[in-house]
Coordinates of C-alpha atoms in Angstrom, one line a residue:
Chain A
X1 CA -131.2 -166.0 38.3
X2 CA -134.0 -163.5 38.7
X3 CA -136.7 -166.0 39.5
X4 CA -138.1 -165.5 43.0
X5 CA -138.1 -168.7 45.0
X6 CA -141.7 -167.8 45.9
X7 CA -143.1 -167.3 42.4
X8 CA -145.7 -170.0 41.8
X9 CA -145.1 -172.3 38.9
X10 CA -147.7 -172.1 36.1
X11 CA -146.7 -173.9 32.9
X12 CA -143.8 -174.7 30.7
X13 CA -140.5 -176.3 31.6
X14 CA -140.8 -177.6 35.2
X15 CA -137.2 -178.8 35.3
X16 CA -135.9 -175.4 34.3
X17 CA -138.2 -173.7 36.8
X18 CA -137.0 -176.0 39.6
X19 CA -133.4 -175.3 38.7
X20 CA -133.8 -171.5 38.6
X21 CA -135.6 -171.5 42.0
X22 CA -133.0 -173.8 43.5
X23 CA -130.2 -171.5 42.4
X24 CA -131.9 -168.6 44.2
X25 CA -132.4 -170.7 47.3
X26 CA -128.8 -172.0 47.2
X27 CA -127.4 -168.4 47.1
X28 CA -129.8 -167.1 49.7
X29 CA -129.8 -170.0 52.3
X30 CA -126.9 -172.2 51.3
X31 CA -126.9 -175.8 50.4
X32 CA -128.4 -176.9 53.7
X33 CA -131.7 -174.9 52.9
X34 CA -132.2 -176.9 49.7
X35 CA -134.5 -179.9 49.9
X36 CA -136.8 -181.2 47.2
X37 CA -139.9 -180.5 49.4
X38 CA -138.8 -176.9 50.1
X39 CA -138.2 -176.5 46.4
X40 CA -141.7 -177.8 45.5
X41 CA -143.2 -175.3 47.9
X42 CA -141.1 -172.5 46.5
X43 CA -142.1 -173.3 42.9
X44 CA -145.8 -173.9 43.9
X45 CA -146.0 -177.5 42.8
X46 CA -146.9 -180.7 44.6
X47 CA -144.3 -182.2 46.9
X48 CA -143.9 -185.2 44.5
X49 CA -143.5 -183.1 41.3
X50 CA -139.7 -182.4 41.7
X51 CA -139.1 -186.2 41.8
X52 CA -140.2 -186.4 38.1
X53 CA -137.0 -184.6 37.3
X54 CA -134.6 -185.3 40.2
X55 CA -134.4 -188.8 41.8
X56 CA -132.9 -187.4 45.0
X57 CA -131.4 -184.3 46.6
X58 CA -128.0 -185.5 45.4
X59 CA -129.3 -185.5 41.8
X60 CA -130.6 -181.9 42.2
X61 CA -127.3 -180.8 43.6
X62 CA -125.5 -182.4 40.7
X63 CA -127.8 -180.7 38.2
X64 CA -127.2 -177.4 39.9
X65 CA -123.4 -177.9 39.7
X66 CA -123.7 -178.8 36.0
X67 CA -125.7 -175.7 35.3
X68 CA -123.1 -173.7 37.2
X69 CA -120.3 -175.1 35.1
X70 CA -122.3 -174.4 31.9
X71 CA -122.9 -170.8 32.8
X72 CA -119.3 -170.4 33.9
X73 CA -118.0 -171.8 30.7
X74 CA -120.3 -169.6 28.6
X75 CA -119.0 -166.6 30.5
X76 CA -115.4 -167.6 30.1
X77 CA -115.8 -168.3 26.4
X78 CA -117.4 -164.9 25.9
X79 CA -114.5 -163.2 27.8
X80 CA -111.9 -165.1 25.8
X81 CA -113.5 -164.1 22.5
X82 CA -113.8 -160.4 23.4
X83 CA -110.3 -160.0 25.0
X84 CA -107.9 -161.4 22.4
X85 CA -105.0 -159.3 23.8
X86 CA -105.3 -160.1 27.5
X87 CA -107.5 -163.2 27.5
X88 CA -105.8 -164.9 30.4
X89 CA -106.0 -161.9 32.7
X90 CA -109.6 -161.2 31.7
X91 CA -110.6 -164.9 32.3
X92 CA -108.8 -164.9 35.6
X93 CA -110.7 -161.9 36.8
X94 CA -114.0 -163.4 35.5
X95 CA -113.3 -166.7 37.4
X96 CA -112.8 -164.9 40.7
X97 CA -115.7 -162.5 40.2
X98 CA -118.0 -165.5 39.3
X99 CA -116.9 -167.1 42.6
X100 CA -117.6 -164.1 44.7
X101 CA -121.0 -163.3 43.0
X102 CA -122.2 -167.0 43.2
X103 CA -120.4 -168.1 46.3
X104 CA -122.6 -171.1 47.2
X105 CA -122.9 -172.3 43.6
X106 CA -119.1 -172.0 43.2
X107 CA -118.6 -174.1 46.4
X108 CA -121.1 -176.6 45.1
X109 CA -119.4 -176.9 41.7
X110 CA -116.1 -177.8 43.5
X111 CA -117.5 -179.7 46.4
X112 CA -115.5 -182.9 47.2
X113 CA -118.9 -184.4 48.2
X114 CA -120.1 -184.3 44.6
X115 CA -117.5 -186.8 43.4
X116 CA -117.0 -186.2 39.7
X117 CA -115.7 -189.7 38.9
X118 CA -119.2 -191.1 39.7
X119 CA -121.0 -188.4 37.8
X120 CA -120.1 -188.4 34.0
X121 CA -122.4 -185.4 33.3
X122 CA -120.7 -183.3 36.0
X123 CA -117.2 -184.5 34.9
X124 CA -118.0 -183.5 31.3
X125 CA -119.2 -180.0 32.3
X126 CA -116.2 -179.4 34.5
X127 CA -113.8 -180.7 31.8
X128 CA -115.4 -178.4 29.3
X129 CA -114.7 -175.4 31.6
X130 CA -111.1 -176.5 31.9
X131 CA -110.8 -177.0 28.1
X132 CA -111.8 -173.3 27.6
X133 CA -108.8 -172.3 29.7
X134 CA -106.6 -175.0 28.1
X135 CA -107.4 -173.7 24.6
X136 CA -106.5 -170.1 25.5
X137 CA -103.2 -171.2 27.1
X138 CA -102.1 -172.9 23.9
X139 CA -98.8 -174.8 23.7
X140 CA -98.3 -178.5 23.1
X141 CA -100.3 -181.1 25.0
X142 CA -98.0 -181.6 27.9
X143 CA -96.8 -178.1 28.4
X144 CA -100.2 -176.6 27.8
X145 CA -101.8 -178.8 30.5
X146 CA -99.2 -177.8 33.1
X147 CA -99.6 -174.1 32.3
X148 CA -103.4 -174.3 32.4
X149 CA -103.3 -176.1 35.7
X150 CA -101.0 -173.4 37.1
X151 CA -103.4 -170.6 35.9
X152 CA -106.3 -172.5 37.3
X153 CA -104.7 -173.0 40.7
X154 CA -103.9 -169.3 41.0
X155 CA -107.4 -168.0 40.3
X156 CA -109.0 -170.9 42.2
X157 CA -106.8 -170.1 45.2
X158 CA -107.6 -166.5 45.1
X159 CA -111.3 -167.2 44.9
X160 CA -111.2 -169.6 47.8
X161 CA -109.0 -167.3 50.0
X162 CA -111.4 -164.4 49.4
X163 CA -114.5 -166.5 49.9
X164 CA -113.1 -167.9 53.2
X165 CA -112.1 -164.5 54.5
X166 CA -108.4 -165.4 54.6
X167 CA -107.0 -162.3 52.7
X168 CA -107.1 -159.2 54.8
X169 CA -108.8 -156.6 52.6
X170 CA -107.7 -153.1 53.8
X171 CA -110.1 -150.4 54.7
X172 CA -111.3 -148.7 51.5
X173 CA -109.7 -151.3 49.3
X174 CA -111.6 -152.4 46.2
X175 CA -111.7 -156.2 46.1
X176 CA -112.1 -156.4 42.3
X177 CA -109.2 -154.0 41.8
X178 CA -107.0 -156.1 44.1
X179 CA -108.0 -159.2 42.2
X180 CA -107.0 -157.7 38.9
X181 CA -103.7 -156.6 40.4
X182 CA -102.9 -160.0 41.8
X183 CA -103.8 -161.8 38.6
X184 CA -101.7 -159.4 36.5
X185 CA -98.7 -159.6 38.8
X186 CA -96.8 -162.6 37.5
Chain B
X1 CA -97.4 -186.1 65.6
X2 CA -96.4 -189.6 66.8
X3 CA -98.5 -189.7 69.9
X4 CA -101.1 -192.4 69.8
X5 CA -104.5 -191.1 70.7
X6 CA -104.8 -194.1 73.0
X7 CA -101.6 -193.6 75.0
X8 CA -102.7 -192.9 78.6
X9 CA -101.4 -189.6 80.0
X10 CA -99.1 -189.9 83.0
X11 CA -97.4 -186.7 83.9
X12 CA -95.9 -183.5 82.4
X13 CA -97.5 -180.9 80.2
X14 CA -101.2 -181.8 79.9
X15 CA -101.9 -179.1 77.4
X16 CA -99.3 -180.3 75.0
X17 CA -100.4 -183.9 75.4
X18 CA -104.0 -182.9 74.6
X19 CA -102.9 -181.0 71.5
X20 CA -100.7 -183.9 70.3
X21 CA -103.5 -186.4 70.8
X22 CA -106.0 -184.0 69.1
X23 CA -103.8 -183.7 66.1
X24 CA -103.8 -187.4 65.7
X25 CA -107.6 -187.7 66.1
X26 CA -108.1 -184.8 63.7
X27 CA -106.1 -186.5 60.9
X28 CA -107.6 -189.9 61.5
X29 CA -111.2 -189.0 62.1
X30 CA -111.7 -185.5 60.9
X31 CA -112.9 -182.4 62.9
X32 CA -116.2 -184.1 63.6
X33 CA -114.5 -186.8 65.7
X34 CA -112.9 -184.3 68.0
X35 CA -114.7 -183.5 71.2
X36 CA -113.2 -182.6 74.6
X37 CA -114.7 -185.8 76.2
X38 CA -113.3 -188.1 73.5
X39 CA -110.0 -186.3 73.8
X40 CA -110.0 -186.8 77.6
X41 CA -110.6 -190.5 77.0
X42 CA -107.8 -190.8 74.4
X43 CA -105.3 -189.1 76.8
X44 CA -106.5 -191.1 79.8
X45 CA -107.6 -188.2 82.0
X46 CA -110.9 -187.3 83.6
X47 CA -113.6 -185.8 81.4
X48 CA -113.2 -182.4 83.1
X49 CA -109.4 -182.3 82.8
X50 CA -109.2 -180.8 79.2
X51 CA -111.4 -177.9 80.4
X52 CA -108.5 -176.7 82.5
X53 CA -106.7 -175.8 79.2
X54 CA -109.5 -175.3 76.7
X55 CA -112.8 -173.5 77.6
X56 CA -114.7 -175.1 74.8
X57 CA -114.4 -177.2 71.7
X58 CA -113.9 -174.0 69.7
X59 CA -110.9 -173.0 71.9
X60 CA -109.4 -176.5 71.2
X61 CA -109.9 -176.1 67.5
X62 CA -108.3 -172.6 67.6
X63 CA -105.3 -174.0 69.5
X64 CA -104.9 -176.7 66.9
X65 CA -105.0 -174.2 64.1
X66 CA -102.4 -172.0 65.8
X67 CA -100.2 -175.1 66.3
X68 CA -100.7 -175.9 62.6
X69 CA -99.6 -172.4 61.5
X70 CA -96.6 -172.5 63.9
X71 CA -95.4 -175.9 62.5
X72 CA -96.1 -174.7 59.0
X73 CA -94.1 -171.5 59.5
X74 CA -91.2 -173.3 61.0
X75 CA -91.1 -175.7 58.0
X76 CA -91.4 -172.8 55.5
X77 CA -88.6 -170.8 57.3
X78 CA -86.3 -173.9 57.2
X79 CA -87.0 -174.4 53.5
X80 CA -86.4 -170.7 52.8
X81 CA -83.1 -170.8 54.7
X82 CA -81.8 -173.9 52.9
X83 CA -82.9 -173.0 49.3
X84 CA -81.5 -169.6 48.7
X85 CA -81.5 -170.1 44.9
X86 CA -85.0 -171.4 44.4
X87 CA -86.7 -170.4 47.7
X88 CA -90.1 -169.6 46.1
X89 CA -90.4 -172.9 44.3
X90 CA -89.2 -174.9 47.3
X91 CA -91.6 -173.1 49.6
X92 CA -94.4 -173.6 47.2
X93 CA -93.9 -177.3 47.0
X94 CA -93.6 -177.4 50.8
X95 CA -96.9 -175.6 51.1
X96 CA -98.8 -178.1 48.9
X97 CA -97.0 -181.1 50.5
X98 CA -97.9 -179.9 54.0
X99 CA -101.5 -179.6 52.9
X100 CA -101.6 -183.1 51.4
X101 CA -99.9 -184.7 54.4
X102 CA -102.0 -182.9 57.0
X103 CA -105.2 -182.5 55.1
X104 CA -107.6 -182.0 58.0
X105 CA -105.2 -179.7 59.9
X106 CA -104.8 -177.6 56.7
X107 CA -108.5 -177.4 56.3
X108 CA -108.9 -176.3 59.9
X109 CA -106.2 -173.7 59.6
X110 CA -108.1 -172.1 56.7
X111 CA -111.6 -172.8 57.9
X112 CA -114.0 -169.9 57.5
X113 CA -115.7 -171.1 60.7
X114 CA -112.6 -170.1 62.7
X115 CA -112.9 -166.4 62.1
X116 CA -109.5 -164.9 62.4
X117 CA -110.8 -161.4 63.2
X118 CA -112.2 -162.6 66.5
X119 CA -109.1 -164.6 67.4
X120 CA -106.0 -162.5 67.8
X121 CA -103.7 -165.5 68.5
X122 CA -104.8 -167.3 65.3
X123 CA -104.6 -164.0 63.3
X124 CA -101.0 -163.6 64.6
X125 CA -100.0 -167.2 63.8
X126 CA -101.5 -166.9 60.2
X127 CA -99.9 -163.5 59.7
X128 CA -96.5 -164.8 60.7
X129 CA -96.8 -167.5 58.0
X130 CA -97.7 -165.0 55.4
X131 CA -94.7 -162.8 56.6
X132 CA -92.3 -165.6 55.9
X133 CA -93.5 -165.7 52.3
X134 CA -93.6 -161.9 52.1
X135 CA -90.0 -161.6 53.2
X136 CA -88.8 -164.1 50.6
X137 CA -90.7 -162.3 47.8
X138 CA -88.9 -159.0 48.7
X139 CA -89.9 -155.8 46.8
X140 CA -91.3 -152.6 48.3
X141 CA -94.3 -152.7 50.6
X142 CA -97.0 -152.4 48.0
X143 CA -95.6 -154.5 45.2
X144 CA -94.3 -157.1 47.6
X145 CA -97.7 -157.6 49.1
X146 CA -99.4 -158.2 45.7
X147 CA -96.6 -160.6 44.6
X148 CA -96.8 -162.5 47.9
X149 CA -100.6 -162.8 47.6
X150 CA -100.3 -164.0 44.0
X151 CA -97.8 -166.7 45.1
X152 CA -100.0 -167.7 48.0
X153 CA -103.1 -167.9 45.8
X154 CA -101.3 -170.3 43.4
X155 CA -100.1 -172.8 46.0
X156 CA -103.3 -172.5 48.0
X157 CA -105.4 -173.2 44.9
X158 CA -103.2 -176.1 44.0
X159 CA -103.5 -177.6 47.5
X160 CA -107.3 -177.1 47.6
X161 CA -107.9 -178.5 44.1
X162 CA -105.7 -181.6 44.9
X163 CA -107.3 -182.1 48.4
X164 CA -110.8 -181.8 46.9
X165 CA -110.1 -184.3 44.1
X166 CA -110.6 -181.7 41.3
X167 CA -107.4 -182.2 39.4
X168 CA -107.5 -185.4 37.4
X169 CA -104.2 -187.2 38.3
X170 CA -103.3 -189.6 35.5
X171 CA -102.5 -193.2 36.0
X172 CA -99.0 -193.6 37.1
X173 CA -98.5 -189.9 37.6
X174 CA -96.6 -188.8 40.7
X175 CA -98.5 -186.1 42.5
X176 CA -95.4 -184.4 44.0
X177 CA -93.7 -184.3 40.7
X178 CA -96.8 -182.7 39.1
X179 CA -96.9 -180.2 41.9
X180 CA -93.3 -179.2 41.3
X181 CA -93.9 -178.9 37.6
X182 CA -97.0 -176.7 38.1
X183 CA -95.2 -174.5 40.6
X184 CA -92.2 -174.1 38.4
X185 CA -94.3 -173.3 35.3
X186 CA -94.8 -169.5 35.4

């Protein structure tokens, strides 16, 4: 996500350039600042150009959420592969840190406005992320699902409470250290 | 919360009548439907009357959130007192069921828009709810805080994921039974 939203677009993959610029705008200005015309201006293409790739603003938001889940899954898989002893704790911390570092993207990924039932691509991307967790949890089908949902609820709740400013962080307290302690505590 | 928002106000405690009507409107129409003028109309008082109790719409929302935390704490304390063997599981289920049954009130109580740092009354009401949990968790000051935060994160995450439609409930599956299973699983 190092693309400047003001870097003019020259050649290559326009869809990818639009998505990268949109991710920067999303984090800097929030979802409200993200329109297809603003995006065209940021990438330096004609106002009509983004419509070749995204039918509507909703389609752009969906594509951003899908990209978010893909990056998130890739990071979770990498952590699971490199932390065989404490994969659950490492993944939990990664989940919360991802949310804190990409707050607006995280909110968009889990926005109730982007209904996953009506968006098969988004549903698949979200399910793939859950499957990474489900695989690490192990167990039989039924028990494994419940345990994975419990682990998900805990890290999602922690992420949301921190993002929404509900947990009182004490003066001098390190948020990531607190996250690691909470995740390791049960 | 049995007051109809259309029941005309006759006498007695206007502040309480306004709050009760506002709670009904909040659940039925969401926060966006809640203005002081609409509320005056619903209670059957003059448009200026609510201002005797609430300076602004923000003050009304804060009072609603405080009321929400007070009811929530009362319910949690009752559950803790009557479930000495499995207080944590019972409180966890109560937390999620409260969120599902009072979705808009729950969202308001934890809204990042209502900054608790700037609202001592709301901060106190929220802290009192956390203290109920903190007391049941036990342990020394430091360890108890971490464990209580972990338990809170889990039930808050479960509530938010369910409210936001992120957990795929299977056909014929009972949500409350699933909640109890997830809470009991670690």
